Amino acid sequence: MDGHPVRQHPGAVKQGQAAASVGQQAVAMPAAVASPPMSRLEQRCTTASTPPPTTSLRRQSPARRTSHPLGGFYFLLRSFIAAVAFGALLLAAPSLLEGRMLRGLLPSAGAGADQQVQYAFSVAGDLSGPLAVAVGSLGDIYVADATNGQVKVFGPEGQPRGAVGRKAGDAPELGELVYPVGVALDAQGNLYVSDVTTGHISVFDGQGRFQAYLAETEDGQRVIRTPGALFYHQLQGLLYVSDLAEHRIVALAPDGSVRRTFGSGKGVGPGQLSYPGSVWVDGAGTVYVADANNYRIQVYRPDGTPAKALFSDILNLPRGLAGDSSGRLYVTNALGHSIAVLAPDGQVHFSFGTSGSEPREFGFPNGLAVAQGRLYVADRANDRVQVFLLPSAR
């Protein structure tokens, strides 16, 4: 952690305690979404908000922890609502909004093109409803294991390495997780985890020890009230966060301060978003957002102004989004149980996948990542992460 602004909180981990372990050994973490919300979460997201705080890192002392008047029942209820809210709408999409009327402007994929992506293996273990995946510099796989309230860690070939974070009990304590929906890794190996139930973005160091809550004041005010998917841009040193409450993307500096925002609120107009899913930023700083409930991909210039929107019949509730070095975009279609591969201008290269539990089949796929010639897909309903070899890696 030398040289990084996030420092270990003295009360976060007892001396000698490791948060991620296999047997008796700590897991070193070598050096990016969430399913659409239902009406209950939408009501929560649209509640009047207070002005964002200016202090951005909160290292809460254990003495400052407070309990809700209803005790453990309150937090169990919140956890249940989050799980239902992030799942049921996948089975019954809303009105598809006005934005879907603009779909069909681009061609669909040709037959046989899907064979360009080759199935490698699946990561399963005891995953339950995985929503996001990130890959470290040495190939280790980090999975937001939402229902289990942890981030599971696997080796490059899927071998279990342990877990980061603890599932919260009756009342979440410092660094505990309830329903993690986003994961990202920075260049120093620090792990960022967004929890839609607690509203925290937790920071863990390279040994899996809790460090701080990002973008919060000491009294618990948060810049982002309902964080979703995460993406860390290594060259910029910025963490991009899907803000489900304000229907925007927020770029955060390592100290939690806001560098810029993308999106002008909920809607179907140019630059507007509706429950944004994953975000990916290319080397030039162009920002691509899976505009899930508008059934499109929104594209923004580095300064935050909208550039264009990509539509296609092949997009069916896009949740996950990532790109490779050639600029190709990989998009999960949650309701289509498939992966679409697009050019930066939105032209469809091909798509693959169908509903099912066999290799290359999906059940409401959510987040994904592209790293080291591989495509990683959080196959939510099948409780696994599928790994594919991309053409350049074969």
Short mmCIF file of C-alpha atoms in Angstrom, two decimals:
data_model
loop_
_atom_site.label_atom_id
_atom_site.label_comp_id
_atom_site.label_asym_id
_atom_site.label_seq_id
_atom_site.Cartn_x
_atom_site.Cartn_y
_atom_site.Cartn_z
CA MET A 1 0.00 0.00 0.00
CA ASP A 2 3.06 2.31 -0.01
CA GLY A 3 2.35 5.43 -2.01
CA HIS A 4 -1.39 4.84 -2.11
CA PRO A 5 -3.69 7.25 -0.27
CA VAL A 6 -5.80 4.49 1.33
CA ARG A 7 -4.17 3.38 4.57
CA GLN A 8 -5.06 0.55 6.91
CA HIS A 9 -7.63 1.42 9.55
CA PRO A 10 -6.18 0.43 12.95
CA GLY A 11 -9.51 -0.97 14.14
CA ALA A 12 -10.59 -2.65 10.94
CA VAL A 13 -8.67 -5.93 11.35
CA LYS A 14 -7.29 -7.38 14.55
CA GLN A 15 -3.54 -7.79 14.65
CA GLY A 16 -2.47 -10.85 12.69
CA GLN A 17 -5.97 -11.46 11.31
CA ALA A 18 -6.37 -12.07 7.57
CA ALA A 19 -9.68 -11.46 5.84
CA ALA A 20 -9.04 -13.91 3.01
CA SER A 21 -7.57 -17.34 3.70
CA VAL A 22 -7.18 -20.87 2.41
CA GLY A 23 -6.45 -23.24 5.26
CA GLN A 24 -4.09 -21.34 7.51
CA GLN A 25 -2.52 -19.09 4.84
CA ALA A 26 -3.60 -15.61 3.91
CA VAL A 27 -4.55 -15.00 0.32
CA ALA A 28 -2.43 -12.25 -1.22
CA MET A 29 -4.42 -10.41 -3.84
CA PRO A 30 -2.16 -9.70 -6.85
CA ALA A 31 -2.35 -6.81 -8.83
CA ALA A 32 -14.03 -4.65 -14.33
CA VAL A 33 -23.41 -4.42 -12.03
CA ALA A 34 -25.85 -5.49 -10.97
CA SER A 35 -29.29 -6.67 -12.07
CA PRO A 36 -32.01 -4.08 -12.67
CA PRO A 37 -33.95 -2.82 -9.66
CA MET A 38 -37.66 -3.24 -9.00
CA SER A 39 -40.07 -0.63 -7.81
CA ARG A 40 -39.00 -0.84 -4.15
CA LEU A 41 -35.41 -0.01 -4.99
CA GLU A 42 -36.53 2.57 -7.53
CA GLN A 43 -38.47 4.34 -4.79
CA ARG A 44 -35.38 4.26 -2.62
CA CYS A 45 -33.23 5.63 -5.43
CA THR A 46 -35.56 8.55 -6.15
CA THR A 47 -35.81 9.70 -2.54
CA ALA A 48 -34.74 13.32 -2.13
CA SER A 49 -31.00 13.49 -1.60
CA THR A 50 -28.79 15.85 0.34
CA PRO A 51 -25.91 17.78 -1.27
CA PRO A 52 -22.86 15.56 -1.71
CA PRO A 53 -20.23 15.81 1.03
CA THR A 54 -16.80 17.20 0.35
CA THR A 55 -14.78 14.80 2.52
CA SER A 56 -14.40 11.54 0.68
CA LEU A 57 -12.74 8.84 2.80
CA ARG A 58 -14.31 7.45 5.95
CA ARG A 59 -12.34 5.24 8.29
CA GLN A 60 -15.01 4.61 10.85
CA SER A 61 -13.92 3.81 14.38
CA PRO A 62 -15.66 0.85 16.02
CA ALA A 63 -16.82 3.22 18.72
CA ARG A 64 -18.85 5.14 16.13
CA ARG A 65 -20.94 2.16 15.02
CA THR A 66 -24.62 2.63 15.59
CA SER A 67 -27.58 0.25 15.54
CA HIS A 68 -30.94 0.69 13.89
CA PRO A 69 -33.93 0.76 16.29
CA LEU A 70 -35.32 -2.44 14.75
CA GLY A 71 -32.00 -4.24 15.24
CA GLY A 72 -31.08 -7.23 13.13
CA PHE A 73 -34.51 -7.52 11.55
CA TYR A 74 -33.98 -4.22 9.72
CA PHE A 75 -30.77 -5.38 8.07
CA LEU A 76 -32.16 -8.79 7.20
CA LEU A 77 -35.12 -7.03 5.57
CA ARG A 78 -32.83 -4.71 3.59
CA SER A 79 -30.77 -7.67 2.41
CA PHE A 80 -33.89 -9.53 1.30
CA ILE A 81 -35.24 -6.49 -0.54
CA ALA A 82 -31.92 -6.00 -2.35
CA ALA A 83 -31.79 -9.61 -3.46
CA VAL A 84 -35.37 -9.52 -4.74
CA ALA A 85 -35.00 -6.09 -6.32
CA PHE A 86 -31.91 -7.11 -8.26
CA GLY A 87 -33.47 -10.34 -9.47
CA ALA A 88 -37.15 -10.33 -10.13
CA LEU A 89 -37.13 -7.65 -12.81
CA LEU A 90 -35.01 -9.95 -14.93
CA LEU A 91 -38.03 -12.24 -15.11
CA ALA A 92 -40.52 -9.48 -15.82
CA ALA A 93 -38.98 -6.52 -17.62
CA PRO A 94 -40.80 -3.22 -17.19
CA SER A 95 -42.38 -1.24 -19.98
CA LEU A 96 -39.02 -1.30 -21.89
CA LEU A 97 -39.25 2.47 -21.84
CA GLU A 98 -39.39 4.74 -24.84
CA GLY A 99 -35.74 4.06 -25.65
CA ARG A 100 -36.47 0.57 -26.95
CA MET A 101 -38.56 2.07 -29.75
CA LEU A 102 -35.27 3.21 -31.27
CA ARG A 103 -33.81 -0.30 -31.39
CA GLY A 104 -33.20 -2.18 -34.62
CA LEU A 105 -31.02 0.45 -36.27
CA LEU A 106 -28.10 -1.95 -36.64
CA PRO A 107 -27.87 -5.43 -38.22
CA SER A 108 -27.86 -8.66 -36.25
CA ALA A 109 -25.04 -11.21 -36.28
CA GLY A 110 -24.39 -13.67 -39.03
CA ALA A 111 -24.55 -17.43 -38.57
CA GLY A 112 -21.44 -19.25 -37.35
CA ALA A 113 -19.60 -16.13 -36.20
CA ASP A 114 -20.04 -17.09 -32.55
CA GLN A 115 -17.42 -19.81 -32.89
CA GLN A 116 -14.78 -17.09 -32.71
CA VAL A 117 -15.11 -17.31 -28.91
CA GLN A 118 -14.07 -20.68 -27.48
CA TYR A 119 -15.29 -22.02 -24.13
CA ALA A 120 -12.42 -22.74 -21.70
CA PHE A 121 -13.84 -23.64 -18.27
CA SER A 122 -16.25 -22.55 -15.55
CA VAL A 123 -15.58 -21.28 -12.03
CA ALA A 124 -18.21 -22.45 -9.59
CA GLY A 125 -17.21 -23.47 -6.06
CA ASP A 126 -20.01 -22.41 -3.75
CA LEU A 127 -20.99 -19.28 -5.68
CA SER A 128 -24.59 -18.10 -5.31
CA GLY A 129 -25.92 -15.45 -7.67
CA PRO A 130 -22.59 -13.97 -8.84
CA LEU A 131 -23.06 -10.47 -10.26
CA ALA A 132 -19.61 -9.14 -11.18
CA VAL A 133 -16.09 -10.31 -11.91
CA ALA A 134 -12.65 -8.68 -12.03
CA VAL A 135 -9.24 -10.11 -12.91
CA GLY A 136 -5.92 -9.30 -11.23
CA SER A 137 -2.61 -8.71 -12.99
CA LEU A 138 -1.52 -12.32 -12.36
CA GLY A 139 -4.80 -13.76 -13.58
CA ASP A 140 -6.56 -14.32 -10.25
CA ILE A 141 -10.36 -14.06 -10.54
CA TYR A 142 -12.45 -12.00 -8.10
CA VAL A 143 -16.19 -12.63 -8.05
CA ALA A 144 -18.92 -10.59 -6.35
CA ASP A 145 -20.73 -13.52 -4.72
CA ALA A 146 -23.85 -11.49 -4.02
CA THR A 147 -26.10 -13.91 -2.15
CA ASN A 148 -23.24 -15.16 0.03
CA GLY A 149 -22.17 -11.60 0.86
CA GLN A 150 -18.49 -12.04 -0.03
CA VAL A 151 -15.97 -11.65 -2.82
CA LYS A 152 -14.65 -15.09 -3.75
CA VAL A 153 -11.09 -15.41 -5.06
CA PHE A 154 -9.96 -18.05 -7.56
CA GLY A 155 -6.69 -18.80 -9.29
CA PRO A 156 -6.17 -18.26 -13.03
CA GLU A 157 -7.55 -21.72 -13.83
CA GLY A 158 -10.44 -21.53 -11.38
CA GLN A 159 -8.87 -23.10 -8.29
CA PRO A 160 -10.38 -21.66 -5.05
CA ARG A 161 -8.11 -19.25 -3.19
CA GLY A 162 -10.42 -17.98 -0.44
CA ALA A 163 -12.69 -15.01 0.16
CA VAL A 164 -12.48 -11.31 0.90
CA GLY A 165 -14.91 -9.68 3.31
CA ARG A 166 -17.34 -11.27 5.72
CA LYS A 167 -21.06 -11.81 5.33
CA ALA A 168 -22.78 -9.37 7.66
CA GLY A 169 -24.80 -10.68 10.58
CA ASP A 170 -27.82 -9.05 12.16
CA ALA A 171 -26.28 -5.58 11.83
CA PRO A 172 -23.38 -4.97 9.39
CA GLU A 173 -20.17 -3.94 11.10
CA LEU A 174 -17.09 -2.25 9.72
CA GLY A 175 -16.08 -3.75 6.38
CA GLU A 176 -18.77 -6.44 6.34
CA LEU A 177 -20.79 -7.06 3.18
CA VAL A 178 -24.49 -7.76 2.64
CA TYR A 179 -25.10 -7.80 -1.13
CA PRO A 180 -21.95 -6.99 -3.15
CA VAL A 181 -22.69 -6.10 -6.77
CA GLY A 182 -19.44 -4.62 -8.13
CA VAL A 183 -15.71 -5.39 -7.91
CA ALA A 184 -12.61 -3.68 -9.31
CA LEU A 185 -8.84 -3.78 -8.73
CA ASP A 186 -6.35 -0.93 -8.92
CA ALA A 187 -2.69 -1.06 -9.95
CA GLN A 188 -1.55 -1.65 -6.35
CA GLY A 189 -3.82 -4.66 -5.93
CA ASN A 190 -6.38 -2.92 -3.75
CA LEU A 191 -9.89 -4.33 -4.15
CA TYR A 192 -12.98 -2.09 -4.38
CA VAL A 193 -16.37 -3.63 -3.58
CA SER A 194 -19.74 -1.91 -3.97
CA ASP A 195 -22.65 -3.06 -1.79
CA VAL A 196 -26.09 -1.97 -2.94
CA THR A 197 -27.71 -2.77 0.42
CA THR A 198 -25.33 -0.91 2.74
CA GLY A 199 -24.51 1.76 0.16
CA HIS A 200 -20.79 1.47 0.87
CA ILE A 201 -17.83 1.18 -1.49
CA SER A 202 -15.38 -0.82 0.63
CA VAL A 203 -11.63 -0.80 0.03
CA PHE A 204 -9.54 -3.87 0.90
CA ASP A 205 -5.76 -4.06 0.64
CA GLY A 206 -3.68 -6.69 -1.14
CA GLN A 207 -4.07 -9.12 1.77
CA GLY A 208 -7.82 -8.76 1.90
CA ARG A 209 -7.89 -6.46 4.95
CA PHE A 210 -10.53 -3.76 5.12
CA GLN A 211 -9.12 -0.24 4.79
CA ALA A 212 -11.86 2.35 4.40
CA TYR A 213 -15.17 3.32 2.87
CA LEU A 214 -14.58 5.36 -0.28
CA ALA A 215 -16.38 8.64 -0.97
CA GLU A 216 -17.91 9.03 2.50
CA THR A 217 -17.61 11.59 5.27
CA GLU A 218 -16.84 10.76 8.88
CA ASP A 219 -20.52 11.10 9.78
CA GLY A 220 -21.53 8.61 7.10
CA GLN A 221 -22.75 10.92 4.32
CA ARG A 222 -22.08 9.33 0.93
CA VAL A 223 -21.35 10.86 -2.45
CA ILE A 224 -23.04 7.83 -4.06
CA ARG A 225 -26.01 6.45 -2.15
CA THR A 226 -26.64 3.33 -4.25
CA PRO A 227 -23.42 2.14 -5.94
CA GLY A 228 -23.62 -0.50 -8.65
CA ALA A 229 -21.00 -1.73 -11.10
CA LEU A 230 -17.35 -0.66 -10.80
CA PHE A 231 -14.52 -0.18 -13.31
CA TYR A 232 -10.97 0.95 -12.49
CA HIS A 233 -9.03 2.70 -15.26
CA GLN A 234 -5.38 1.89 -14.66
CA LEU A 235 -3.91 4.73 -16.75
CA GLN A 236 -6.16 7.41 -15.30
CA GLY A 237 -6.09 6.06 -11.75
CA LEU A 238 -9.85 6.64 -11.49
CA LEU A 239 -12.64 4.39 -10.24
CA TYR A 240 -15.82 4.62 -12.33
CA VAL A 241 -19.00 3.86 -10.36
CA SER A 242 -22.53 3.25 -11.61
CA ASP A 243 -24.75 5.49 -9.48
CA LEU A 244 -28.15 3.78 -9.50
CA ALA A 245 -29.87 6.45 -7.43
CA GLU A 246 -28.92 9.36 -9.70
CA HIS A 247 -28.76 7.42 -12.99
CA ARG A 248 -25.23 8.52 -13.80
CA ILE A 249 -21.60 7.38 -13.78
CA VAL A 250 -19.21 8.96 -11.28
CA ALA A 251 -15.42 8.94 -11.68
CA LEU A 252 -13.68 8.95 -8.28
CA ALA A 253 -10.07 9.74 -7.45
CA PRO A 254 -8.18 7.48 -4.99
CA ASP A 255 -9.09 9.84 -2.14
CA GLY A 256 -12.78 9.53 -3.01
CA SER A 257 -13.20 12.98 -4.52
CA VAL A 258 -15.37 13.33 -7.63
CA ARG A 259 -13.36 14.04 -10.78
CA ARG A 260 -16.23 14.05 -13.27
CA THR A 261 -19.69 12.65 -13.92
CA PHE A 262 -21.39 11.15 -16.98
CA GLY A 263 -25.14 11.24 -17.56
CA SER A 264 -27.76 13.91 -17.00
CA GLY A 265 -30.28 11.95 -14.94
CA LYS A 266 -32.96 9.37 -15.63
CA GLY A 267 -34.52 9.49 -19.08
CA VAL A 268 -34.30 8.39 -22.70
CA GLY A 269 -32.79 11.53 -24.19
CA PRO A 270 -29.21 12.02 -25.40
CA GLY A 271 -26.81 11.40 -22.54
CA GLN A 272 -29.52 10.28 -20.12
CA LEU A 273 -29.47 6.88 -18.42
CA SER A 274 -31.93 4.50 -16.77
CA TYR A 275 -30.38 2.24 -14.13
CA PRO A 276 -26.94 2.06 -15.74
CA GLY A 277 -25.13 -1.26 -15.60
CA SER A 278 -21.44 -1.73 -16.29
CA VAL A 279 -19.08 0.96 -17.54
CA TRP A 280 -15.90 0.56 -19.60
CA VAL A 281 -13.37 3.23 -20.59
CA ASP A 282 -10.98 2.82 -23.51
CA GLY A 283 -7.41 4.07 -23.75
CA ALA A 284 -8.50 7.42 -25.18
CA GLY A 285 -10.84 8.06 -22.28
CA THR A 286 -14.08 7.38 -24.19
CA VAL A 287 -16.70 6.07 -21.77
CA TYR A 288 -19.14 3.28 -22.71
CA VAL A 289 -22.13 2.57 -20.45
CA ALA A 290 -24.59 -0.33 -20.52
CA ASP A 291 -27.77 1.75 -20.35
CA ALA A 292 -29.76 -1.25 -19.19
CA ASN A 293 -33.38 -0.13 -18.99
CA ASN A 294 -33.04 1.92 -22.16
CA TYR A 295 -31.74 -1.15 -24.06
CA ARG A 296 -28.76 0.67 -25.53
CA ILE A 297 -25.09 1.55 -25.04
CA GLN A 298 -24.41 5.19 -24.20
CA VAL A 299 -21.08 6.67 -25.29
CA TYR A 300 -19.53 9.77 -23.68
CA ARG A 301 -16.52 11.88 -24.49
CA PRO A 302 -13.78 12.13 -21.84
CA ASP A 303 -15.12 15.50 -20.70
CA GLY A 304 -18.49 13.95 -19.84
CA THR A 305 -20.50 15.21 -22.81
CA PRO A 306 -22.62 12.63 -24.68
CA ALA A 307 -21.19 11.45 -27.99
CA LYS A 308 -23.72 8.91 -29.30
CA ALA A 309 -25.93 5.99 -28.39
CA LEU A 310 -25.66 2.48 -29.87
CA PHE A 311 -28.86 0.54 -30.57
CA SER A 312 -29.45 -2.94 -31.96
CA ASP A 313 -32.08 -5.67 -31.92
CA ILE A 314 -29.41 -7.86 -30.40
CA LEU A 315 -29.36 -5.83 -27.17
CA ASN A 316 -31.85 -7.25 -24.68
CA LEU A 317 -31.47 -5.63 -21.25
CA PRO A 318 -27.68 -5.05 -21.48
CA ARG A 319 -26.11 -5.28 -18.02
CA GLY A 320 -22.42 -6.12 -18.34
CA LEU A 321 -19.97 -4.33 -20.63
CA ALA A 322 -16.24 -4.60 -21.27
CA GLY A 323 -13.85 -4.04 -24.15
CA ASP A 324 -10.63 -5.51 -25.49
CA SER A 325 -7.47 -3.92 -26.86
CA SER A 326 -8.93 -3.77 -30.38
CA GLY A 327 -11.92 -1.79 -29.15
CA ARG A 328 -14.49 -4.55 -29.51
CA LEU A 329 -17.28 -4.36 -26.95
CA TYR A 330 -18.63 -7.41 -25.14
CA VAL A 331 -22.14 -6.97 -23.73
CA THR A 332 -24.26 -9.30 -21.60
CA ASN A 333 -27.92 -9.49 -22.58
CA ALA A 334 -29.61 -10.43 -19.32
CA LEU A 335 -33.00 -11.22 -20.85
CA GLY A 336 -31.50 -12.70 -24.01
CA HIS A 337 -29.20 -15.07 -22.07
CA SER A 338 -26.42 -14.22 -24.49
CA ILE A 339 -23.29 -12.18 -25.17
CA ALA A 340 -23.18 -9.60 -27.98
CA VAL A 341 -19.90 -8.52 -29.55
CA LEU A 342 -19.95 -5.04 -31.09
CA ALA A 343 -17.58 -2.73 -32.89
CA PRO A 344 -16.96 0.70 -31.28
CA ASP A 345 -19.43 2.22 -33.76
CA GLY A 346 -22.11 -0.27 -32.70
CA GLN A 347 -21.92 -2.62 -35.69
CA VAL A 348 -22.59 -6.19 -34.54
CA HIS A 349 -19.76 -8.66 -35.07
CA PHE A 350 -21.63 -11.65 -33.66
CA SER A 351 -23.40 -12.97 -30.59
CA PHE A 352 -23.39 -16.31 -28.80
CA GLY A 353 -25.26 -18.10 -26.05
CA THR A 354 -28.79 -19.17 -25.26
CA SER A 355 -30.80 -20.01 -22.14
CA GLY A 356 -29.54 -23.11 -20.33
CA SER A 357 -26.92 -24.51 -17.98
CA GLU A 358 -24.46 -26.17 -20.37
CA PRO A 359 -21.20 -24.53 -21.48
CA ARG A 360 -21.88 -21.47 -23.67
CA GLU A 361 -25.41 -21.30 -22.22
CA PHE A 362 -26.43 -18.66 -19.70
CA GLY A 363 -28.99 -17.82 -17.06
CA PHE A 364 -29.43 -14.04 -16.82
CA PRO A 365 -25.74 -13.16 -17.31
CA ASN A 366 -24.67 -10.00 -15.55
CA GLY A 367 -21.18 -8.52 -15.17
CA LEU A 368 -18.19 -9.50 -17.27
CA ALA A 369 -14.51 -8.75 -17.70
CA VAL A 370 -11.95 -9.00 -20.48
CA ALA A 371 -8.35 -9.68 -19.47
CA GLN A 372 -5.30 -11.46 -20.86
CA GLY A 373 -7.08 -12.82 -23.91
CA ARG A 374 -10.01 -14.18 -21.94
CA LEU A 375 -13.64 -13.25 -21.47
CA TYR A 376 -15.14 -13.81 -17.99
CA VAL A 377 -18.94 -13.84 -17.62
CA ALA A 378 -20.85 -13.81 -14.32
CA ASP A 379 -23.51 -16.42 -15.16
CA ARG A 380 -25.87 -15.43 -12.38
CA ALA A 381 -28.69 -17.98 -12.38
CA ASN A 382 -26.23 -20.85 -12.97
CA ASP A 383 -24.08 -19.81 -9.96
CA ARG A 384 -20.84 -19.75 -11.92
CA VAL A 385 -18.42 -17.67 -13.96
CA GLN A 386 -17.82 -18.93 -17.49
CA VAL A 387 -14.40 -18.30 -19.03
CA PHE A 388 -13.84 -18.07 -22.80
CA LEU A 389 -10.76 -17.72 -24.99
CA LEU A 390 -10.86 -14.76 -27.35
CA PRO A 391 -9.59 -15.12 -30.94
CA SER A 392 -6.33 -13.25 -30.27
CA ALA A 393 -5.44 -15.71 -27.49
CA ARG A 394 -5.70 -18.87 -29.61
#
